[in-house]
mmCIF file of C-alpha atoms in Angstrom:
data_model
loop_
_atom_site.group_PDB
_atom_site.id
_atom_site.type_symbol
_atom_site.label_atom_id
_atom_site.label_comp_id
_atom_site.label_asym_id
_atom_site.label_seq_id
_atom_site.Cartn_x
_atom_site.Cartn_y
_atom_site.Cartn_z
ATOM 1 C CA MET W 284 0.000 0.000 0.000
ATOM 2 C CA PHE W 285 2.706 2.452 1.009
ATOM 3 C CA ARG W 286 5.236 1.362 -1.589
ATOM 4 C CA PRO W 287 3.176 2.528 -4.623
ATOM 5 C CA LEU W 288 2.584 5.852 -2.839
ATOM 6 C CA GLN W 289 6.304 6.200 -2.193
ATOM 7 C CA GLN W 290 7.052 5.408 -5.833
ATOM 8 C CA THR W 291 4.514 8.002 -6.976
ATOM 9 C CA LEU W 292 6.079 10.670 -4.745
ATOM 10 C CA THR W 293 9.541 9.718 -6.011
ATOM 11 C CA LEU W 294 8.409 10.203 -9.607
ATOM 12 C CA ALA W 295 6.779 13.500 -8.643
ATOM 13 C CA TRP W 296 10.082 14.604 -7.128
ATOM 14 C CA ARG W 297 11.801 13.595 -10.374
ATOM 15 C CA SER W 298 9.624 16.115 -12.207
ATOM 16 C CA LEU W 299 10.124 18.828 -9.595
ATOM 17 C CA ILE W 300 13.894 18.445 -9.311
ATOM 18 C CA GLN W 301 14.220 19.382 -12.980
ATOM 19 C CA ILE W 302 13.361 22.953 -11.987
ATOM 20 C CA ARG W 303 16.741 23.220 -10.268
ATOM 21 C CA HIS W 304 18.470 22.592 -13.586
ATOM 22 C CA ASN W 305 15.980 24.646 -15.605
ATOM 23 C CA PRO W 306 14.522 27.393 -13.367
ATOM 24 C CA TRP W 307 13.061 29.148 -16.402
ATOM 25 C CA GLU W 308 10.503 26.361 -16.541
ATOM 26 C CA LEU W 309 8.639 28.204 -13.784
ATOM 27 C CA GLY W 310 8.496 31.237 -16.050
ATOM 28 C CA ASP W 311 5.727 29.575 -18.039
ATOM 29 C CA TYR W 312 3.761 29.220 -14.807
ATOM 30 C CA SER W 313 4.380 32.675 -13.362
ATOM 31 C CA ILE W 314 5.459 35.414 -15.785
ATOM 32 C CA GLN W 315 2.348 35.387 -17.978
ATOM 33 C CA PRO W 316 -0.229 35.570 -15.124
ATOM 34 C CA VAL W 317 1.753 38.298 -13.354
ATOM 35 C CA LEU W 318 1.800 40.328 -16.574
ATOM 36 C CA PHE W 319 -1.944 39.781 -17.020
ATOM 37 C CA LEU W 320 -2.578 40.894 -13.449
ATOM 38 C CA VAL W 321 -0.435 44.033 -13.571
ATOM 39 C CA LEU W 322 -1.334 45.171 -17.088
ATOM 40 C CA PHE W 323 -5.072 44.554 -16.829
ATOM 41 C CA THR W 324 -5.241 46.201 -13.392
ATOM 42 C CA TYR W 325 -3.627 49.450 -14.456
ATOM 43 C CA VAL W 326 -4.653 49.584 -18.118
ATOM 44 C CA PHE W 327 -8.312 48.518 -17.855
ATOM 45 C CA GLY W 328 -9.043 49.060 -14.162
ATOM 46 C CA GLY W 329 -10.248 52.636 -14.599
ATOM 47 C CA ALA W 330 -12.497 51.803 -17.545
ATOM 48 C CA ILE W 331 -14.056 48.658 -16.049
ATOM 49 C CA ALA W 332 -14.262 49.356 -12.319
ATOM 50 C CA GLY W 333 -13.554 53.071 -11.995
ATOM 51 C CA GLY W 334 -10.126 52.543 -10.482
ATOM 52 C CA ALA W 335 -7.207 50.142 -10.259
ATOM 53 C CA ASP W 336 -7.792 49.236 -6.592
ATOM 54 C CA ASP W 337 -11.421 48.268 -7.107
ATOM 55 C CA TYR W 338 -10.613 46.292 -10.227
ATOM 56 C CA LEU W 339 -7.736 44.466 -8.514
ATOM 57 C CA SER W 340 -10.105 42.967 -5.946
ATOM 58 C CA PHE W 341 -12.308 41.717 -8.805
ATOM 59 C CA LEU W 342 -9.507 40.627 -11.132
ATOM 60 C CA LEU W 343 -7.082 38.763 -8.849
ATOM 61 C CA PRO W 344 -9.319 35.716 -8.168
ATOM 62 C CA GLY W 345 -10.106 35.485 -11.873
ATOM 63 C CA VAL W 346 -6.464 35.588 -12.928
ATOM 64 C CA ILE W 347 -5.639 32.864 -10.398
ATOM 65 C CA VAL W 348 -8.309 30.596 -11.915
ATOM 66 C CA MET W 349 -7.301 31.494 -15.477
ATOM 67 C CA ASN W 350 -3.677 30.635 -14.761
ATOM 68 C CA LEU W 351 -4.764 27.375 -13.162
ATOM 69 C CA MET W 352 -6.492 26.415 -16.401
ATOM 70 C CA PHE W 353 -3.554 27.367 -18.616
ATOM 71 C CA VAL W 354 -1.051 25.523 -16.446
ATOM 72 C CA THR W 355 -2.951 22.260 -16.930
ATOM 73 C CA VAL W 356 -1.671 22.303 -20.522
ATOM 74 C CA TYR W 357 1.818 21.589 -19.194
ATOM 75 C CA VAL W 358 0.540 18.414 -17.541
ATOM 76 C CA GLY W 359 -0.352 17.056 -20.979
ATOM 77 C CA HIS W 360 2.812 18.537 -22.501
ATOM 78 C CA GLY W 361 5.078 16.853 -19.956
ATOM 79 C CA LEU W 362 3.247 13.558 -20.229
ATOM 80 C CA ASN W 363 3.452 13.588 -24.022
ATOM 81 C CA THR W 364 7.170 14.386 -23.824
ATOM 82 C CA ASP W 365 7.728 11.341 -21.596
ATOM 83 C CA LEU W 366 5.716 9.194 -23.991
ATOM 84 C CA THR W 367 7.382 10.337 -27.205
ATOM 85 C CA LYS W 368 10.900 10.117 -25.734
ATOM 86 C CA GLY W 369 10.348 6.585 -24.468
ATOM 87 C CA VAL W 370 10.483 7.436 -20.762
ATOM 88 C CA PHE W 371 7.283 5.485 -20.114
ATOM 89 C CA ASP W 372 8.768 2.454 -21.862
ATOM 90 C CA ARG W 373 11.666 2.534 -19.425
ATOM 91 C CA PHE W 374 9.251 2.857 -16.504
ATOM 92 C CA ARG W 375 7.422 -0.260 -17.700
ATOM 93 C CA ALA W 376 10.640 -2.227 -17.265
ATOM 94 C CA LEU W 377 10.737 -1.246 -13.578
ATOM 95 C CA PRO W 378 8.671 -2.813 -10.768
ATOM 96 C CA LEU W 379 6.227 0.105 -10.728
ATOM 97 C CA PRO W 380 2.430 0.243 -10.906
ATOM 98 C CA ARG W 381 1.445 1.348 -14.398
ATOM 99 C CA TRP W 382 -0.395 4.342 -12.987
ATOM 100 C CA ALA W 383 2.536 5.584 -10.856
ATOM 101 C CA PRO W 384 4.312 7.647 -13.576
ATOM 102 C CA LEU W 385 1.038 9.327 -14.503
ATOM 103 C CA ALA W 386 0.172 10.023 -10.873
ATOM 104 C CA GLY W 387 3.678 11.344 -10.232
ATOM 105 C CA ARG W 388 3.385 13.772 -13.132
ATOM 106 C CA ILE W 389 0.021 15.064 -11.875
ATOM 107 C CA VAL W 390 1.227 15.438 -8.266
ATOM 108 C CA ALA W 391 4.283 17.415 -9.406
ATOM 109 C CA ASP W 392 2.128 19.778 -11.421
ATOM 110 C CA LEU W 393 -0.232 20.274 -8.485
ATOM 111 C CA VAL W 394 2.760 21.415 -6.431
ATOM 112 C CA LYS W 395 3.642 23.893 -9.175
ATOM 113 C CA GLN W 396 0.020 25.028 -9.239
ATOM 114 C CA ALA W 397 0.136 25.732 -5.507
ATOM 115 C CA MET W 398 3.343 27.732 -5.936
ATOM 116 C CA CYS W 399 1.734 29.845 -8.666
ATOM 117 C CA ILE W 400 -1.365 30.532 -6.569
ATOM 118 C CA LEU W 401 0.796 31.751 -3.685
ATOM 119 C CA LEU W 402 2.899 33.844 -6.072
ATOM 120 C CA LEU W 403 -0.162 35.601 -7.511
ATOM 121 C CA LEU W 404 -1.558 36.224 -4.043
ATOM 122 C CA GLY W 405 1.774 37.725 -3.025
ATOM 123 C CA ILE W 406 1.882 39.986 -6.082
ATOM 124 C CA GLY W 407 -1.727 40.980 -5.409
ATOM 125 C CA PHE W 408 -0.881 42.034 -1.854
ATOM 126 C CA LEU W 409 2.064 44.057 -3.141
ATOM 127 C CA LEU W 410 -0.294 45.840 -5.550
ATOM 128 C CA GLY W 411 -2.690 46.660 -2.727
ATOM 129 C CA TYR W 412 -5.100 43.726 -2.560
ATOM 130 C CA ARG W 413 -6.500 43.041 0.913
ATOM 131 C CA LEU W 414 -8.621 40.175 2.199
ATOM 132 C CA GLU W 415 -12.186 41.053 3.100
ATOM 133 C CA GLY W 416 -13.156 37.599 4.331
ATOM 134 C CA PRO W 417 -11.876 35.493 7.235
ATOM 135 C CA TRP W 418 -8.293 34.244 7.208
ATOM 136 C CA PHE W 419 -9.297 30.623 6.632
ATOM 137 C CA GLY W 420 -10.670 31.633 3.254
ATOM 138 C CA VAL W 421 -7.135 31.421 1.853
ATOM 139 C CA PRO W 422 -6.438 27.752 2.749
ATOM 140 C CA ALA W 423 -10.009 26.857 1.766
ATOM 141 C CA MET W 424 -9.439 28.542 -1.587
ATOM 142 C CA MET W 425 -6.166 26.652 -2.045
ATOM 143 C CA VAL W 426 -7.842 23.299 -1.388
ATOM 144 C CA LEU W 427 -10.740 24.077 -3.716
ATOM 145 C CA LEU W 428 -8.451 25.247 -6.520
ATOM 146 C CA LEU W 429 -6.185 22.205 -6.271
ATOM 147 C CA ILE W 430 -9.204 19.885 -6.368
ATOM 148 C CA PHE W 431 -10.435 21.625 -9.504
ATOM 149 C CA ALA W 432 -6.911 21.688 -10.975
ATOM 150 C CA LEU W 433 -6.677 17.926 -10.498
ATOM 151 C CA ALA W 434 -10.015 17.454 -12.255
ATOM 152 C CA ALA W 435 -9.140 19.803 -15.127
ATOM 153 C CA SER W 436 -5.735 18.150 -15.517
ATOM 154 C CA TRP W 437 -7.418 14.949 -16.661
ATOM 155 C CA ILE W 438 -8.590 16.758 -19.789
ATOM 156 C CA MET W 439 -5.022 17.657 -20.700
ATOM 157 C CA VAL W 440 -3.794 14.189 -19.752
ATOM 158 C CA LEU W 441 -6.133 12.849 -22.428
ATOM 159 C CA VAL W 442 -4.883 15.466 -24.892
ATOM 160 C CA GLY W 443 -1.290 14.578 -24.034
ATOM 161 C CA VAL W 444 -1.891 10.886 -24.611
ATOM 162 C CA VAL W 445 -3.664 11.190 -27.965
ATOM 163 C CA SER W 446 -1.417 13.927 -29.422
ATOM 164 C CA ARG W 447 1.509 12.966 -31.627
ATOM 165 C CA ASP W 448 4.000 15.425 -30.129
ATOM 166 C CA PRO W 449 4.235 18.122 -27.425
ATOM 167 C CA GLU W 450 3.696 20.938 -29.941
ATOM 168 C CA HIS W 451 0.248 19.566 -30.797
ATOM 169 C CA VAL W 452 -0.608 19.417 -27.077
ATOM 170 C CA GLN W 453 0.107 23.118 -26.681
ATOM 171 C CA LEU W 454 -1.622 24.039 -29.921
ATOM 172 C CA PHE W 455 -4.833 22.234 -29.066
ATOM 173 C CA GLY W 456 -4.712 22.987 -25.341
ATOM 174 C CA PHE W 457 -4.312 26.745 -25.567
ATOM 175 C CA THR W 458 -6.706 27.007 -28.530
ATOM 176 C CA ALA W 459 -9.402 25.242 -26.516
ATOM 177 C CA LEU W 460 -8.746 27.102 -23.260
ATOM 178 C CA PHE W 461 -8.727 30.655 -24.589
ATOM 179 C CA PRO W 462 -12.478 30.813 -25.350
ATOM 180 C CA VAL W 463 -13.323 28.925 -22.146
ATOM 181 C CA THR W 464 -11.385 31.359 -19.955
ATOM 182 C CA PHE W 465 -12.233 34.575 -21.780
ATOM 183 C CA VAL W 466 -15.950 33.796 -22.153
ATOM 184 C CA SER W 467 -16.273 33.914 -18.375
ATOM 185 C CA ASN W 468 -16.425 36.381 -15.519
ATOM 186 C CA VAL W 469 -12.648 36.476 -15.072
ATOM 187 C CA PHE W 470 -12.193 39.993 -16.479
ATOM 188 C CA VAL W 471 -15.647 41.630 -16.466
ATOM 189 C CA PRO W 472 -18.923 41.150 -14.552
ATOM 190 C CA VAL W 473 -21.486 38.911 -16.208
ATOM 191 C CA GLU W 474 -24.080 41.705 -16.065
ATOM 192 C CA THR W 475 -22.144 43.744 -18.643
ATOM 193 C CA MET W 476 -22.471 41.043 -21.308
ATOM 194 C CA PRO W 477 -25.293 40.507 -23.833
ATOM 195 C CA ASP W 478 -28.261 38.581 -22.466
ATOM 196 C CA TRP W 479 -27.706 35.601 -24.757
ATOM 197 C CA LEU W 480 -24.117 35.271 -23.514
ATOM 198 C CA GLN W 481 -24.855 35.598 -19.810
ATOM 199 C CA GLY W 482 -26.427 32.150 -19.613
ATOM 200 C CA ILE W 483 -23.368 30.530 -21.179
ATOM 201 C CA VAL W 484 -20.989 32.405 -18.899
ATOM 202 C CA ALA W 485 -23.013 31.536 -15.786
ATOM 203 C CA VAL W 486 -22.587 27.769 -16.292
ATOM 204 C CA ASN W 487 -18.970 27.988 -17.454
ATOM 205 C CA PRO W 488 -16.882 26.087 -14.858
ATOM 206 C CA VAL W 489 -14.278 28.854 -14.952
ATOM 207 C CA SER W 490 -16.960 31.350 -13.890
ATOM 208 C CA VAL W 491 -18.284 29.052 -11.183
ATOM 209 C CA VAL W 492 -14.832 28.477 -9.678
ATOM 210 C CA THR W 493 -13.973 32.183 -9.958
ATOM 211 C CA ASP W 494 -17.141 33.113 -8.064
ATOM 212 C CA ALA W 495 -16.231 30.585 -5.377
ATOM 213 C CA VAL W 496 -12.714 32.011 -5.030
ATOM 214 C CA ARG W 497 -14.048 35.567 -4.824
ATOM 215 C CA GLY W 498 -16.494 34.523 -2.126
ATOM 216 C CA LEU W 499 -13.828 32.750 -0.071
ATOM 217 C CA LEU W 500 -11.439 35.693 -0.251
ATOM 218 C CA GLU W 501 -13.969 38.492 0.138
ATOM 219 C CA GLY W 502 -16.458 36.914 2.534
ATOM 220 C CA GLY W 503 -20.169 36.403 2.071
ATOM 221 C CA PRO W 504 -22.232 33.325 1.130
ATOM 222 C CA VAL W 505 -20.164 30.774 -0.769
ATOM 223 C CA MET W 506 -22.027 27.513 -0.289
ATOM 224 C CA ALA W 507 -23.694 27.538 -3.724
ATOM 225 C CA THR W 508 -20.570 28.484 -5.680
ATOM 226 C CA VAL W 509 -18.268 26.118 -3.771
ATOM 227 C CA THR W 510 -20.768 23.298 -4.256
ATOM 228 C CA GLY W 511 -20.946 24.116 -7.959
ATOM 229 C CA ALA W 512 -17.148 24.086 -8.255
ATOM 230 C CA LEU W 513 -16.946 20.713 -6.502
ATOM 231 C CA MET W 514 -19.685 19.311 -8.744
ATOM 232 C CA TRP W 515 -17.772 20.425 -11.827
ATOM 233 C CA SER W 516 -14.631 18.816 -10.389
ATOM 234 C CA VAL W 517 -16.420 15.510 -9.870
ATOM 235 C CA ALA W 518 -17.983 15.637 -13.334
ATOM 236 C CA LEU W 519 -14.689 16.344 -15.115
ATOM 237 C CA THR W 520 -12.928 13.587 -13.158
ATOM 238 C CA VAL W 521 -15.654 11.007 -13.785
ATOM 239 C CA ILE W 522 -15.663 11.744 -17.513
ATOM 240 C CA PHE W 523 -12.010 12.308 -18.352
ATOM 241 C CA ALA W 524 -10.045 10.202 -15.835
ATOM 242 C CA PRO W 525 -11.302 6.831 -17.177
ATOM 243 C CA LEU W 526 -10.883 8.044 -20.765
ATOM 244 C CA SER W 527 -7.318 9.172 -20.041
ATOM 245 C CA VAL W 528 -6.311 5.913 -18.382
ATOM 246 C CA TRP W 529 -7.905 3.886 -21.197
ATOM 247 C CA ALA W 530 -6.132 5.961 -23.856
ATOM 248 C CA LEU W 531 -2.807 5.687 -22.016
ATOM 249 C CA ASN W 532 -3.062 1.909 -21.688
ATOM 250 C CA ARG W 533 -4.051 1.644 -25.356
ATOM 251 C CA ARG W 534 -1.114 3.773 -26.477
ATOM 252 C CA LEU W 535 1.355 1.822 -24.329
ATOM 253 C CA ALA W 536 -0.057 -1.487 -25.627
ATOM 254 C CA ARG W 537 0.418 -0.312 -29.227
ATOM 255 C CA GLY W 538 3.909 0.949 -28.511
ATOM 256 C CA GLY W 539 3.124 4.636 -29.280
ATOM 257 C CA PHE W 540 2.276 6.254 -32.597
#
């Protein structure tokens, strides 16, 4: 029981230790969201919310969720790299559970996700963001976001398995995520959108999770939005986790593409 867990954590550490040799890898996780946060706050804050400070309190939770979605692409990218370079074939020769390399990859990326969330919160505080809700809203937000990140990662695991090379993972992943994240309440309130679009935005999982994060950080009723975020997490996991594992086993059985 404990040995497979230890092997999974060892493989997760293998992925994390690569940062020491290539620290710029974290740039993909951190530079872009920080730029989004700073530029949107000071360029669009006055037009959207009447001031940078007011817009920062609205924008920061949304940027955290947006970055969480974009970072899931690197789960599929890293997995596809291991598959195309034959790393998984070498793992199969070792006394490891077949799922351990996949689980190790996902655990490592969840650690990176947590680091990015803390980084964005830190930058937000430097820019003037202040918590309105109770202090435990921050750890609750972290737990909720990591649960949703795990669920969303299964989508990109499937993309990583079925794609021929890492470039196709990024091409498809970012192309699919841009409309999902921008057609949401990340940057502007839903009420400012056309009526026909508001219904779509309201059920968008990115909007639901963003509302939950805003509620946890700013106080107020959060039961409905947190429940909705957890329901989306369960739905994505139930749909895409079995598909991902089936596709991975099929690809390994066929010896790749």
